[in-house]
Each structure stands twice: as structure tokens, then as C-alpha cells.
PDB file of C-alpha atoms and ligand atoms in Angstrom:
ATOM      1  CA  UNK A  13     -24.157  -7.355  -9.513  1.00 83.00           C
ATOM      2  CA  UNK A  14     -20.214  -7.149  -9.793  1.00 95.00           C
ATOM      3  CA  UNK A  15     -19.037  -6.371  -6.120  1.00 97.00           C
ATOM      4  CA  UNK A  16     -17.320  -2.710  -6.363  1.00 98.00           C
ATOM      5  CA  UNK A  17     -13.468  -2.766  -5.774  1.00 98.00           C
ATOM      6  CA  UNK A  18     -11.822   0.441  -4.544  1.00 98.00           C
ATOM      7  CA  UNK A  19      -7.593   0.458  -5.346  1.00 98.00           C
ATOM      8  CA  UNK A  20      -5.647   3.749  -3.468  1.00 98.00           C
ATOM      9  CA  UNK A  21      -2.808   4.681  -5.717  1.00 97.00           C
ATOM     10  CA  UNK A  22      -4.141   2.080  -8.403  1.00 96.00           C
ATOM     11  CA  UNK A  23      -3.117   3.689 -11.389  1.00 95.00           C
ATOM     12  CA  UNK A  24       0.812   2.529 -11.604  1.00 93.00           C
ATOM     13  CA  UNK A  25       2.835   0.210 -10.041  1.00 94.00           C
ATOM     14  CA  UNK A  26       1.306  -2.059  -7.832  1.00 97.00           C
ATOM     15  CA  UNK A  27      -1.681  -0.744  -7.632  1.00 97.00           C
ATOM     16  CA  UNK A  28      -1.988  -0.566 -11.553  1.00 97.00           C
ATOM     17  CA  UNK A  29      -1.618  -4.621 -11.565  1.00 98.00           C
ATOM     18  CA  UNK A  30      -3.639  -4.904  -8.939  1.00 98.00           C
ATOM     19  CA  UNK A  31      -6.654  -2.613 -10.800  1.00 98.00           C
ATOM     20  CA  UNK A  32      -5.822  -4.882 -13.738  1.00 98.00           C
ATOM     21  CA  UNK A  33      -5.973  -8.004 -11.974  1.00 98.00           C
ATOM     22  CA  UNK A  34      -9.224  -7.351 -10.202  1.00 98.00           C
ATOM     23  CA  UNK A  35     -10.887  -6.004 -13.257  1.00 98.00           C
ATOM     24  CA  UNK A  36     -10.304  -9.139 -15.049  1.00 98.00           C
ATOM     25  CA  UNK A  37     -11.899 -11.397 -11.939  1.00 97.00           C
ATOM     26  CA  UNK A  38     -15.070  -9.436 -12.630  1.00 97.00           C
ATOM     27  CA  UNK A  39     -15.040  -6.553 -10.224  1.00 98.00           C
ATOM     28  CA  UNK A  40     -16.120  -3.134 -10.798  1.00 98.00           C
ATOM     29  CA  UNK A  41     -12.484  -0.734 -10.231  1.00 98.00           C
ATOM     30  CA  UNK A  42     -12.559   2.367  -9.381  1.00 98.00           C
ATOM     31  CA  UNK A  43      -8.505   3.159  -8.953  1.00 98.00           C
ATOM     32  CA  UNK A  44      -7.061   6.536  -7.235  1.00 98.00           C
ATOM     33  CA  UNK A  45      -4.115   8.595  -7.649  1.00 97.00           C
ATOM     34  CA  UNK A  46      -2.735  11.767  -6.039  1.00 95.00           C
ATOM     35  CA  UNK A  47      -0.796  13.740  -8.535  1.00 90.00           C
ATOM     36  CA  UNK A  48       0.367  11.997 -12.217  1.00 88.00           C
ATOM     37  CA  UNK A  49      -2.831  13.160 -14.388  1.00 92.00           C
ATOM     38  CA  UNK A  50      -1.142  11.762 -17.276  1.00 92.00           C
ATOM     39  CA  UNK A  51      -0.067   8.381 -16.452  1.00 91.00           C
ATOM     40  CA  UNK A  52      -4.182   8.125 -14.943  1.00 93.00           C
ATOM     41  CA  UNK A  53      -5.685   9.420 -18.263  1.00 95.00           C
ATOM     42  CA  UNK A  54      -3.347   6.524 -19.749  1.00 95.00           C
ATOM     43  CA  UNK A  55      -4.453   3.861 -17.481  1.00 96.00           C
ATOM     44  CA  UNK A  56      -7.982   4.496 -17.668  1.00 97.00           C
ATOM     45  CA  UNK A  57      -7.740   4.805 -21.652  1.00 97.00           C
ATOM     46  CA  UNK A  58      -5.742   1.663 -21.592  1.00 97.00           C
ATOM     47  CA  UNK A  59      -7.883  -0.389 -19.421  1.00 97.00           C
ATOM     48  CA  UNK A  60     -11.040   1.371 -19.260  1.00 97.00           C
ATOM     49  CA  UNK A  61     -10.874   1.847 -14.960  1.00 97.00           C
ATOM     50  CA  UNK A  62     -12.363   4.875 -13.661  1.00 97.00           C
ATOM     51  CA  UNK A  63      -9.839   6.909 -12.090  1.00 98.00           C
ATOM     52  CA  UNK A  64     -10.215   9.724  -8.863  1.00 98.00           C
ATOM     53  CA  UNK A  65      -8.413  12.237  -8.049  1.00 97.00           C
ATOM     54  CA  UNK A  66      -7.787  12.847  -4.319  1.00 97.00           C
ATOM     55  CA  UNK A  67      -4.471  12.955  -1.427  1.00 97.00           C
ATOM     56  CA  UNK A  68      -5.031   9.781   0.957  1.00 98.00           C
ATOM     57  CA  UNK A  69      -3.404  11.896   3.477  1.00 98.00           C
ATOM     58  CA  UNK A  70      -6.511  14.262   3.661  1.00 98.00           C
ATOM     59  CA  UNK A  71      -8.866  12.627   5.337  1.00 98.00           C
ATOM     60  CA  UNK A  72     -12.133  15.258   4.001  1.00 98.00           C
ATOM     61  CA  UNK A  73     -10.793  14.387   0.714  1.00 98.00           C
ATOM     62  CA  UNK A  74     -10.625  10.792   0.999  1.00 98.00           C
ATOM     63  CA  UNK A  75     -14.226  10.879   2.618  1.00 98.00           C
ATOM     64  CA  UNK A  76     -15.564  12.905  -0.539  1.00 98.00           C
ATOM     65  CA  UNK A  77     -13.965  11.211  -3.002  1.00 98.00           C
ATOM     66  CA  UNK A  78     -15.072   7.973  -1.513  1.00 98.00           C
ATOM     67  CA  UNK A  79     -18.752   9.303  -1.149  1.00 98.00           C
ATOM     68  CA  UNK A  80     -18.807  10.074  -5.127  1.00 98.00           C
ATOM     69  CA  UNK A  81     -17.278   6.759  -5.796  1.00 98.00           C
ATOM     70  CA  UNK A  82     -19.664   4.953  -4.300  1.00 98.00           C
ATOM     71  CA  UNK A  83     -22.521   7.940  -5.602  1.00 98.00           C
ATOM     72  CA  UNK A  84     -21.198   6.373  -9.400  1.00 98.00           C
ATOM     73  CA  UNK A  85     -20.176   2.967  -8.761  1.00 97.00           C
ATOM     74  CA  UNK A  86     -22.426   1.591  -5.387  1.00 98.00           C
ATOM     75  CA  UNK A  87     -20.846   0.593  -1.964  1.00 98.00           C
ATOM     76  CA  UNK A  88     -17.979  -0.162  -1.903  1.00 98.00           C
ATOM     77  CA  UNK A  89     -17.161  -3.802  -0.647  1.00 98.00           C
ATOM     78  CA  UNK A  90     -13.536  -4.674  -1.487  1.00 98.00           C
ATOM     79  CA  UNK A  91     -10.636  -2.251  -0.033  1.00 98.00           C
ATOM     80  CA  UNK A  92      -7.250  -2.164  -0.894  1.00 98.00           C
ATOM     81  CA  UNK A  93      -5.011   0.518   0.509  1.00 98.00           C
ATOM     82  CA  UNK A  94      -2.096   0.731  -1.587  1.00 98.00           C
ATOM     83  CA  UNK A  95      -1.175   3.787  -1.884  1.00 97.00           C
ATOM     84  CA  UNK A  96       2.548   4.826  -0.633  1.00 96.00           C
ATOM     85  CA  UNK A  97       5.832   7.310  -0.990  1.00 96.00           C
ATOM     86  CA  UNK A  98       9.226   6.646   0.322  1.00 96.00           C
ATOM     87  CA  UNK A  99      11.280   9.343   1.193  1.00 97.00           C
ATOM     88  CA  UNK A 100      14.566   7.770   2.442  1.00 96.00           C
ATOM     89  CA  UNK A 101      17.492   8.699   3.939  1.00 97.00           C
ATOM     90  CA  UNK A 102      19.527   7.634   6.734  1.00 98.00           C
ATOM     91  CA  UNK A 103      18.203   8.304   9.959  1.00 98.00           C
ATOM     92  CA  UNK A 104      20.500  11.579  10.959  1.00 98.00           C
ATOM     93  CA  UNK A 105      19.755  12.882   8.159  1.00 98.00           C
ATOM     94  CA  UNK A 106      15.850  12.129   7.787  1.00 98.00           C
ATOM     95  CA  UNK A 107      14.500  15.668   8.338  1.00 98.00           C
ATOM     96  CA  UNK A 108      10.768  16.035  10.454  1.00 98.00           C
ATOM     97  CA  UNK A 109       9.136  16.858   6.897  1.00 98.00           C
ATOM     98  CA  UNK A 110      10.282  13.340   5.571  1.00 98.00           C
ATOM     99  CA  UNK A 111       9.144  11.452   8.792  1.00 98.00           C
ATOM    100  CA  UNK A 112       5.564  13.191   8.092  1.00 98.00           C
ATOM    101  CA  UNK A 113       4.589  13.159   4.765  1.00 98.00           C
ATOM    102  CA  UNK A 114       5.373   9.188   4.844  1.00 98.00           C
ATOM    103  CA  UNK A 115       3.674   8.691   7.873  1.00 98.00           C
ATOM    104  CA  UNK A 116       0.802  11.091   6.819  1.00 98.00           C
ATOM    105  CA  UNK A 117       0.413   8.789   3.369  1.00 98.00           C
ATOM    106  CA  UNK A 118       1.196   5.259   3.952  1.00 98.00           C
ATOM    107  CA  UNK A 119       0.131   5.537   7.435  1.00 98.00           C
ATOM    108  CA  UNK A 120      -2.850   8.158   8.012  1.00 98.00           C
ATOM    109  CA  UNK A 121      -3.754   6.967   4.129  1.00 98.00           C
ATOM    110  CA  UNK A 122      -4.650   4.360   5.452  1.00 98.00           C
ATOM    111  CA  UNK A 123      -6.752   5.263   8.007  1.00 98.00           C
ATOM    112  CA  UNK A 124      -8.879   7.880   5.911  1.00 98.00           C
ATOM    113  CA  UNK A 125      -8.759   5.475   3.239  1.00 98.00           C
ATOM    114  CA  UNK A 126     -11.144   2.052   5.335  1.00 98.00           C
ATOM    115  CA  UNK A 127     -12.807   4.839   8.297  1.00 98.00           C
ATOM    116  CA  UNK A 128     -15.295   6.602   6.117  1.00 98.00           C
ATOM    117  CA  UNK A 129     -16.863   3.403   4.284  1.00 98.00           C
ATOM    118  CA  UNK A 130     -16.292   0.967   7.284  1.00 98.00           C
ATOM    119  CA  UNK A 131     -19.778   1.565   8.544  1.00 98.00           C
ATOM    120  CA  UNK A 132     -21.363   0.452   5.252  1.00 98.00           C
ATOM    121  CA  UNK A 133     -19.465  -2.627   5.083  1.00 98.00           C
ATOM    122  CA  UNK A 134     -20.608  -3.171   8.953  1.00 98.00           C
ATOM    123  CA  UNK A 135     -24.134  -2.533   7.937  1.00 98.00           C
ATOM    124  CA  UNK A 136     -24.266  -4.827   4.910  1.00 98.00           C
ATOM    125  CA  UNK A 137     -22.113  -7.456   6.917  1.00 98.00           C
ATOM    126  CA  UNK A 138     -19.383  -7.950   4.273  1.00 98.00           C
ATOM    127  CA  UNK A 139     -15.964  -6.350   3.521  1.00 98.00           C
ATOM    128  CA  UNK A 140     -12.724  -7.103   2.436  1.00 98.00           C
ATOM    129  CA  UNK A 141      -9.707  -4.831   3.602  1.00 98.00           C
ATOM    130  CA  UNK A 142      -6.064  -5.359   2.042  1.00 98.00           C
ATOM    131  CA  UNK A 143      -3.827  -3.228   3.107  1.00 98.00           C
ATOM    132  CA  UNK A 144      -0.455  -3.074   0.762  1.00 98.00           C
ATOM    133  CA  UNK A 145       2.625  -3.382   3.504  1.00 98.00           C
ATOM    134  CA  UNK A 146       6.048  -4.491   2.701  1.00 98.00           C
ATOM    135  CA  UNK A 147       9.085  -6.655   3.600  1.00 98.00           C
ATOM    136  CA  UNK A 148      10.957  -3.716   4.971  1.00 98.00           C
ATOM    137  CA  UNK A 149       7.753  -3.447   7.729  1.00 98.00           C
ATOM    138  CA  UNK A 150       9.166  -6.824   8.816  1.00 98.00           C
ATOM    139  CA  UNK A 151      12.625  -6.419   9.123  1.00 97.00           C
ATOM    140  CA  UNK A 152      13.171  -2.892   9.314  1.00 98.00           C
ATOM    141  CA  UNK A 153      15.744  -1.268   6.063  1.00 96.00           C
ATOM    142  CA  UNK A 154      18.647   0.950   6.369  1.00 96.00           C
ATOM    143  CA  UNK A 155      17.461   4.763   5.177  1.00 97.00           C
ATOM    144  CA  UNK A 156      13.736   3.739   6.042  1.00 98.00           C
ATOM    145  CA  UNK A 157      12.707   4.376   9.494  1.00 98.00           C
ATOM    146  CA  UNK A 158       9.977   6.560   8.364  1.00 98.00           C
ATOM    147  CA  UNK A 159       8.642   3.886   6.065  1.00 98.00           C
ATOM    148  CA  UNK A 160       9.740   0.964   8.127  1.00 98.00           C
ATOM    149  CA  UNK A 161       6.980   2.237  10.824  1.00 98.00           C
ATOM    150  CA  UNK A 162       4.476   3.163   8.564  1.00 98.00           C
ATOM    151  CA  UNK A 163       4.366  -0.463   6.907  1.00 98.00           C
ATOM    152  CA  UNK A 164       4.809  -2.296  10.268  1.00 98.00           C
ATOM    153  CA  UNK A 165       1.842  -0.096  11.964  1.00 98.00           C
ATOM    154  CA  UNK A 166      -0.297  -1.534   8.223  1.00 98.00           C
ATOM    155  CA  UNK A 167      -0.081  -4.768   9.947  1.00 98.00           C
ATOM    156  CA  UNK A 168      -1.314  -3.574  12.994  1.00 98.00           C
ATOM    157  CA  UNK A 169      -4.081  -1.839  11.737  1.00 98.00           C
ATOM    158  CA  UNK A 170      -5.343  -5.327  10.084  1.00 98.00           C
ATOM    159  CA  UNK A 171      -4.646  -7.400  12.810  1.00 98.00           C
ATOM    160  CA  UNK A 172      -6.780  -4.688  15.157  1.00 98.00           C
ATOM    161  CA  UNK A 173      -9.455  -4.510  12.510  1.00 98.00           C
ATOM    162  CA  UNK A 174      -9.775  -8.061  11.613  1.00 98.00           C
ATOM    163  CA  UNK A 175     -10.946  -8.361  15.244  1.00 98.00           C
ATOM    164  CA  UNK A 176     -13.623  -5.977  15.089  1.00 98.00           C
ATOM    165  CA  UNK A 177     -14.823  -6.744  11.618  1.00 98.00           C
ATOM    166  CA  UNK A 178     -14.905 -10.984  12.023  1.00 98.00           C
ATOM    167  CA  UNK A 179     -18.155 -11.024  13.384  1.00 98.00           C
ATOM    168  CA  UNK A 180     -19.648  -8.597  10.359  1.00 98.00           C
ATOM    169  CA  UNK A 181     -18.445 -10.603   7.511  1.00 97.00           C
ATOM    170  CA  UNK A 182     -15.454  -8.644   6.921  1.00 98.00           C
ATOM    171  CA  UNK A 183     -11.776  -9.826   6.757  1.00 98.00           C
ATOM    172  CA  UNK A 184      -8.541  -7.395   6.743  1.00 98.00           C
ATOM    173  CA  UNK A 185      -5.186  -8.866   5.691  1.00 98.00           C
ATOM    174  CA  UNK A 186      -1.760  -7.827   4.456  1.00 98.00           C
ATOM    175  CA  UNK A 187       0.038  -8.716   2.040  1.00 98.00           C
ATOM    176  CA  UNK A 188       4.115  -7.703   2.342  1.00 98.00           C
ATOM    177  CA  UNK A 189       5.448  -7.648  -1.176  1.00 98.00           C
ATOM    178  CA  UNK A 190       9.126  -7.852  -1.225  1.00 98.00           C
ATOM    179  CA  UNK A 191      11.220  -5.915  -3.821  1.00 97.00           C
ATOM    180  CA  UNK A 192       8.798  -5.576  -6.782  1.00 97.00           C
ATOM    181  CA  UNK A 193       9.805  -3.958 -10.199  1.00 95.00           C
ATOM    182  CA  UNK A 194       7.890  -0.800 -10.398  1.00 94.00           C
ATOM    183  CA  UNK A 195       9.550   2.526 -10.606  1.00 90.00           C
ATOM    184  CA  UNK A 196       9.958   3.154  -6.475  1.00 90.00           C
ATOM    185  CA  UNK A 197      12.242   0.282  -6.620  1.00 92.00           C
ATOM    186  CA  UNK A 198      14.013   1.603  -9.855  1.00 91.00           C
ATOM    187  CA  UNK A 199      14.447   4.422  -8.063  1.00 91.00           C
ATOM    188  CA  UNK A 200      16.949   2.839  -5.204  1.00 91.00           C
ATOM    189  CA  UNK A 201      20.530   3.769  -6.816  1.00 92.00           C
ATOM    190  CA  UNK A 202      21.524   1.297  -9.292  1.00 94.00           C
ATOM    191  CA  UNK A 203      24.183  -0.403  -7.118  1.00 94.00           C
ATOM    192  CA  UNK A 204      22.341  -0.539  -3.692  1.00 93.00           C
ATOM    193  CA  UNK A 205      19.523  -2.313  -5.878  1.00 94.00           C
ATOM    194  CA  UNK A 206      22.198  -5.003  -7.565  1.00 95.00           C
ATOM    195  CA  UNK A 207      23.013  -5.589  -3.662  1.00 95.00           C
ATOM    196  CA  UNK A 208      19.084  -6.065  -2.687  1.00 94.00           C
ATOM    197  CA  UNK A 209      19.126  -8.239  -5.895  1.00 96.00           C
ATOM    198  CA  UNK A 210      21.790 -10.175  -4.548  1.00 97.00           C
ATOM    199  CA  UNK A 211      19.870 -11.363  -1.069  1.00 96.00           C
ATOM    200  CA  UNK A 212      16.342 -12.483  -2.646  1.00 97.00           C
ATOM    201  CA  UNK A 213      17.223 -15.935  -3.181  1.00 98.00           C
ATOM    202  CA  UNK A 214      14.656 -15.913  -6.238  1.00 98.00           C
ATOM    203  CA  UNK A 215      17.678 -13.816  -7.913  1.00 97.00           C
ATOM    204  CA  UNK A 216      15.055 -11.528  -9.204  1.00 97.00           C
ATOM    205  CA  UNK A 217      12.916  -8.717  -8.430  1.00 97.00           C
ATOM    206  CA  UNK A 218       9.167  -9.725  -8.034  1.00 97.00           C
ATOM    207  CA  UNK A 219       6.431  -8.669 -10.562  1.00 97.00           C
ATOM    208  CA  UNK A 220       3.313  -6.133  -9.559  1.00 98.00           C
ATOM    209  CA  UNK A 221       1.158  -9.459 -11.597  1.00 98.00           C
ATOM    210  CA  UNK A 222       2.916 -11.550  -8.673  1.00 98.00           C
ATOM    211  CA  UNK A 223       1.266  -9.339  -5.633  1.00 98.00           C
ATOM    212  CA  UNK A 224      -1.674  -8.292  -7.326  1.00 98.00           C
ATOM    213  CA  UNK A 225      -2.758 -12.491  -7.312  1.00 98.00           C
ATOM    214  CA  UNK A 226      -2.341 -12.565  -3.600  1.00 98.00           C
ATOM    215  CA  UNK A 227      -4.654  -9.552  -3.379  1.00 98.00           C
ATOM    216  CA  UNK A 228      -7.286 -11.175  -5.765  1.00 98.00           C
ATOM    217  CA  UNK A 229      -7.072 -14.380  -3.483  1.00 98.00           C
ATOM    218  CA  UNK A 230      -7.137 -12.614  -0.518  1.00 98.00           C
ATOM    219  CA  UNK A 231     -10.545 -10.507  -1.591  1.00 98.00           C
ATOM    220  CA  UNK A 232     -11.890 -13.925  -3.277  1.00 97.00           C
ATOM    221  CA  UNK A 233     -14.848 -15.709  -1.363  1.00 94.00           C
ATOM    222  CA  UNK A 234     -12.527 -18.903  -1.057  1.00 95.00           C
ATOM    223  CA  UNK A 235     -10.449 -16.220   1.845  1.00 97.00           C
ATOM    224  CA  UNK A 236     -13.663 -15.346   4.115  1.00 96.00           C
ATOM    225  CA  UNK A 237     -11.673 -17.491   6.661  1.00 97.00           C
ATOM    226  CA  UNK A 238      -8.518 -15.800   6.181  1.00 98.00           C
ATOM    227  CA  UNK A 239      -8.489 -12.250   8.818  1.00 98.00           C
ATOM    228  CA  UNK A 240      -5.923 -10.465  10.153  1.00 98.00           C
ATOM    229  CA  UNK A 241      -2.911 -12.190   7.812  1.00 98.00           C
ATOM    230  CA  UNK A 242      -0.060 -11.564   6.329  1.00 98.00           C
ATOM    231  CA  UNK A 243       0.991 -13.118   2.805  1.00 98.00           C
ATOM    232  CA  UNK A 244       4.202 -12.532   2.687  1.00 98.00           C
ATOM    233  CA  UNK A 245       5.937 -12.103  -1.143  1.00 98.00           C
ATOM    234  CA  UNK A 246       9.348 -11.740  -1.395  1.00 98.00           C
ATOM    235  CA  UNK A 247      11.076 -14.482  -3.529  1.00 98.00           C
ATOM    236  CA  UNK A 248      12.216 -15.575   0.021  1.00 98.00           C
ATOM    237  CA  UNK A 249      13.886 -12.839   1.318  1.00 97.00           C
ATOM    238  CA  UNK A 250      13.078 -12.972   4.544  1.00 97.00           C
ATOM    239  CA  UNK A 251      10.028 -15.224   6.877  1.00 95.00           C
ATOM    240  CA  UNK A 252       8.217 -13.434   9.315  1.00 85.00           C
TER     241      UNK A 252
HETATM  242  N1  CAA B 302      23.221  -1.272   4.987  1.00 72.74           N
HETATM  243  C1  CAA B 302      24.319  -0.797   5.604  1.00 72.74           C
HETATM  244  N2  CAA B 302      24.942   0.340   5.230  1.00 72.74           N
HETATM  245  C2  CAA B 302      24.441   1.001   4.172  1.00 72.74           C
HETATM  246  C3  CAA B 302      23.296   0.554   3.482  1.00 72.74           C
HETATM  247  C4  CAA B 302      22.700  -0.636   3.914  1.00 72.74           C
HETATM  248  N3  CAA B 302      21.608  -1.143   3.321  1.00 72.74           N
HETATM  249  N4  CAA B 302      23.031   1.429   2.489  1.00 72.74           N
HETATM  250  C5  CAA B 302      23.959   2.394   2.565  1.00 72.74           C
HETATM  251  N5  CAA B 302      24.813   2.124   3.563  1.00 72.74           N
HETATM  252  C6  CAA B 302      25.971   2.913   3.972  1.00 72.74           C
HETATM  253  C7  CAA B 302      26.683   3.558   2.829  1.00 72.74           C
HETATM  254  O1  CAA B 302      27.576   2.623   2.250  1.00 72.74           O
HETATM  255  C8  CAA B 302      27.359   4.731   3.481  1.00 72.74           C
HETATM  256  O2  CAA B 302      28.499   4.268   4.179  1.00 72.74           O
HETATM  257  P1  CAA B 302      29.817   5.187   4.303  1.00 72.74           P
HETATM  258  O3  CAA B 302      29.371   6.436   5.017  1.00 72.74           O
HETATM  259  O4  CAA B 302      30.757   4.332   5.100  1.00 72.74           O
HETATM  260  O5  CAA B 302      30.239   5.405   2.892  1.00 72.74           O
HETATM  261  C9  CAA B 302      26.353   5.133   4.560  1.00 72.74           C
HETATM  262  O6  CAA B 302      25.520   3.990   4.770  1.00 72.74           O
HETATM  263  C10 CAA B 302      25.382   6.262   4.209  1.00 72.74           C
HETATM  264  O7  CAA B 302      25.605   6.702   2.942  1.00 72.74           O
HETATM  265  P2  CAA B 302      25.284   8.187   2.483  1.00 72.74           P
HETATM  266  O8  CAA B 302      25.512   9.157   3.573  1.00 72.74           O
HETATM  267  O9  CAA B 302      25.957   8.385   1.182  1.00 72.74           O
HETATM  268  O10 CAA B 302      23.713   8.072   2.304  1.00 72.74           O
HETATM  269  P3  CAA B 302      22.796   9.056   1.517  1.00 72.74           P
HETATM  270  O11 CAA B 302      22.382  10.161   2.399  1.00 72.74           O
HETATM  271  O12 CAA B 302      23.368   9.397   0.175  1.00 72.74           O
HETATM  272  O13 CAA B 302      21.543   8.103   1.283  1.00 72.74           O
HETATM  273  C11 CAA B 302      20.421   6.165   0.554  1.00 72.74           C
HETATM  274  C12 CAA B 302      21.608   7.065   0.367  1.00 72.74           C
HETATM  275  C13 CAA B 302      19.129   6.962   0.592  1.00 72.74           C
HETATM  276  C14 CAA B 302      20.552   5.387   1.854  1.00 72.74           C
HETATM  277  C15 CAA B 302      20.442   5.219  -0.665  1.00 72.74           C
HETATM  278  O14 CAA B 302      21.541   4.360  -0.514  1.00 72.74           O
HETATM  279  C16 CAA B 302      19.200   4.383  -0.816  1.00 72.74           C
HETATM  280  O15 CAA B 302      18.241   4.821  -1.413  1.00 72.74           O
HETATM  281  N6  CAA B 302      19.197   3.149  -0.310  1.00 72.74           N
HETATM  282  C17 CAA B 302      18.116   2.226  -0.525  1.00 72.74           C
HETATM  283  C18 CAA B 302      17.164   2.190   0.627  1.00 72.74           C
HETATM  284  C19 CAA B 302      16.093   1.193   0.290  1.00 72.74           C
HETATM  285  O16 CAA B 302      16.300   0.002   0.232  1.00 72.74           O
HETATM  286  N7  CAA B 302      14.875   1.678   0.022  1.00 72.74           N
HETATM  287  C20 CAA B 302      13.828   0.831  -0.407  1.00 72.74           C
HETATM  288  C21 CAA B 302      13.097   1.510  -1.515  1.00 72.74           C
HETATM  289  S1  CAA B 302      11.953   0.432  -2.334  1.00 72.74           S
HETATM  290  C22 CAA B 302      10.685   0.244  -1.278  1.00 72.74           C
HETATM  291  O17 CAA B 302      10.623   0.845  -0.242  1.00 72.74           O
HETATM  292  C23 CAA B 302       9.617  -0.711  -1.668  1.00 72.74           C
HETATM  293  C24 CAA B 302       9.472  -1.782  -0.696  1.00 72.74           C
HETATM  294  O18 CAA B 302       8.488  -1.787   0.046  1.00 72.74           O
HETATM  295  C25 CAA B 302      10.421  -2.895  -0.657  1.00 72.74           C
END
């Protein structure tokens, strides 16, 4: 039976080509999304992935939804927490409410996203936990110290995890796209995002395709040795 693949915030961006790519390897996808209705009824019309509704942040909600996921679907085995906001600003200006609801999504998500269905994958001895982080959790970004921690503290959660998973068949990696062309990168002003452009020596944004293949490696049977990594994707922007 097709292994059941759960993707937070896997209707668009990212997490769309990463529903996609899985999909097409044979999975079963089950994709989440918080708020956009529309672009999920599109998704799942276009590709034919069942889509849930439910806030990563909350963890009853994330348990529930991930209960009738697996009620539909069967356990889940395959992981990857995705979903993410930025809400930037320079750091005397970055009010309390920004510095929460990032760290309550990307960071918390997280959390509430692997807790409730890490006992299954303990019982049945095999898991595989990606959690989306990002460049800027390795070097740190100007107007991002709310989503600088958040993605550095995703790469201590799998480093911590792949620990206490290894000896119950279960890996948990990273992978740290770079700048990727999806519509939270579109929406950096036009001129700060020519001057990103202009320090990836790749001259060019990445694709979602490009990150969703190190996800489908990462989840394959030819990674079970690979636990508590980082793949790092960023047209060589920066080495960690
Ligand atoms: N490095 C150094 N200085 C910078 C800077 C940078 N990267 N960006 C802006 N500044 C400077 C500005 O030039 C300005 O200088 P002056 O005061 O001398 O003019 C100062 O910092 C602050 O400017 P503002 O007060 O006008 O800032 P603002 O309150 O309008 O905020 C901003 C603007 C939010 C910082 C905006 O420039 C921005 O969105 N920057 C992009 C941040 C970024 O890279 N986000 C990544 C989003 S994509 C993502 O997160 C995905 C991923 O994982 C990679």
C-alpha cells in the first residue's frame, strides 16, 4: 500500500510542489492550508490531493485534523512541516504581535504538526520528518528576527528528534531552501529582491520543483541513513 504523505501548508508555494512532487513518486497526499479556500479547491481540482483545513498554530486543531487524516487516508508515515508566514520588519519596529504569530506558526506549527502522530510512527518503527527551514535560519536576514529564530530553532528540532527517533526507523532532516519564487518572495519590495537577486551566485531565484526533489529524496528509502541533516538549497548563497 502507497505510504501516506502528510504536507502542512501544501496547497501553494512550496508546499504545492512539494504535494505535486510526492504525488507523482507514488504517495498518498493529503496537503493542509490555513485560510485561502480558493486557491485549495483549485489545487485539489487541479491535482486531485485531498486538502484540510486547520491553523498549525493550534495544537487541538492540528491533533484533530491529523486524527481524521489518518481516519481517511491510514497512518501517516511521511511528515513534512512546511507551513510558514513572515511578518517582517526591522527589529525596532517588530511589534510583540509579529514576534508571536511567526513564532506560533513556523515554530509551535511545527511542534503540533510531528507531536500528535509521533507515537504511531514509534510504534510501527518508521517515519520520515522534513521540516521546511530556510537560508535566512542560517545566516540570520535584516527585518527577520522573528523568522530568523523560528527557522534556526526547525533545525534544532530535527537534530533533537533525529536522536530520539534513529533507533525506531525514523529520520528527521531539513532542508533550507534559499530564495525560491513563490509569492512570499514576490512579496519582498521589488528592489530589495533585485539586491537578494544580485548575491545568489546562480543569478536566479530557485524553483518550488527544485526543493520539493530534495524533500522526495530525503523521504525516499535510499535516505534511511540520512537523520538529523540539513540540505541546503540556495543557488550558493551561502554554506552552512
Ligand atoms: N541590509 C541592510 N540594510 C537594509 C536592508 C538590508 N538587507 N534592508 C533594508 N535596509 C535599510 C534600508 O535601506 C533603510 O535604511 P535607511 O533608514 O538608511 O534608509 C533601513 O534599513 C530600514 O528601512 P525602513 O525603515 O524603510 O524599513 P521598513 O520598516 O519600511 O521595512 C523591510 C522594510 C520590511 C525591511 C523591507 O525592506 C523588506 O521586506 N525587506 C526584505 C526582508 C527579507 O529579505 N525578507 C525575506 C522574505 S522571503 C522569505 O523569508 C523566504 C525565505 O525563507 C528566504
Amino acid at each position: 500500500m502507497a505510504r501516506v504523505a502528510l504536507v502542512t501548508g501544501g496547497s501553494r508555494g512550496i508546499g504545492a510542489a512539494i504535494s505535486k512532487e510526492l504525488k507523482e513518486k507514488g504517495y498518498t497526499v493529503a496537503a493542509t492550508y490555513a485560510g485561502n479556500d480558493e486557491a485549495a479547491a483549485k489545487f485539489t481540482a487541479e491535482t486531485g490531493i485531498k486538502t484540510y483545513k486547520w491553523n498549525a498554530a493550534d495544537y487541538e486543531a492540528s491533533k484533530a485534523g491529523l486524527a481524521q487524516v489518518e481516519a481517511d487516508l491510514g497512518p501517516i508515515e511521511i511528515v513534512v512541516a512546511n507551513a510558514g508566514i513572515t511578518r517582517d520588519a526591522p527589529f525596532h519596529k517588530m511589534t510583540p504581535e509579529q514576534w508571536k504569530e511567526v513564532i506560533d506558526t513556523n515554530l509551535t506549527g511545527v511542534f503540533n504538526t510531528i507531536h500528535p502522530i509521533w507515537p504511531g510512527m514509534r510504534e510501527r518503527k518508521f517515519g520520515r520528518v522534513v521540516v521546511i527551514s530556510s537560508v535566512n535560519g542560517q545566516k540570520g536576514q535584516f527585518a527577520q528576527v522573528n523568522y530568523a529564530a523560528t527557522k534556526a530553532g526547525d533545525l534544532g528540532i530535527v537534530k533533537s528528534l533525529a536522536q530520539e527517533g534513529a533507533r525506531f526507523g525514523i529520520t528527521a532532516n531539513a532542508v533550507c531552501p534559499g530564495y525560491i519564487a513563490t509569492e512570499m518572495v514576490m512579496a519582498v519590495p521589488e528592489k530589495v529582491r533585485e539586491a537578494i537577486i544580485g548575491q545568489i551566485p546562480a543569478g536566479r531565484l530557485g524553483e518550488p520543483e527544485e526543493i520539493a526533489r530534495c524533500v522526495s529524496f530525503l523521504v525516499s528509502d535510499d535516505a534511511s541513513f540520512i537523520n538529523g541533516s540539513t540540505i541546503s538549497a540556495n543557488g550558493a548563497q551561502f554554506f552552512s
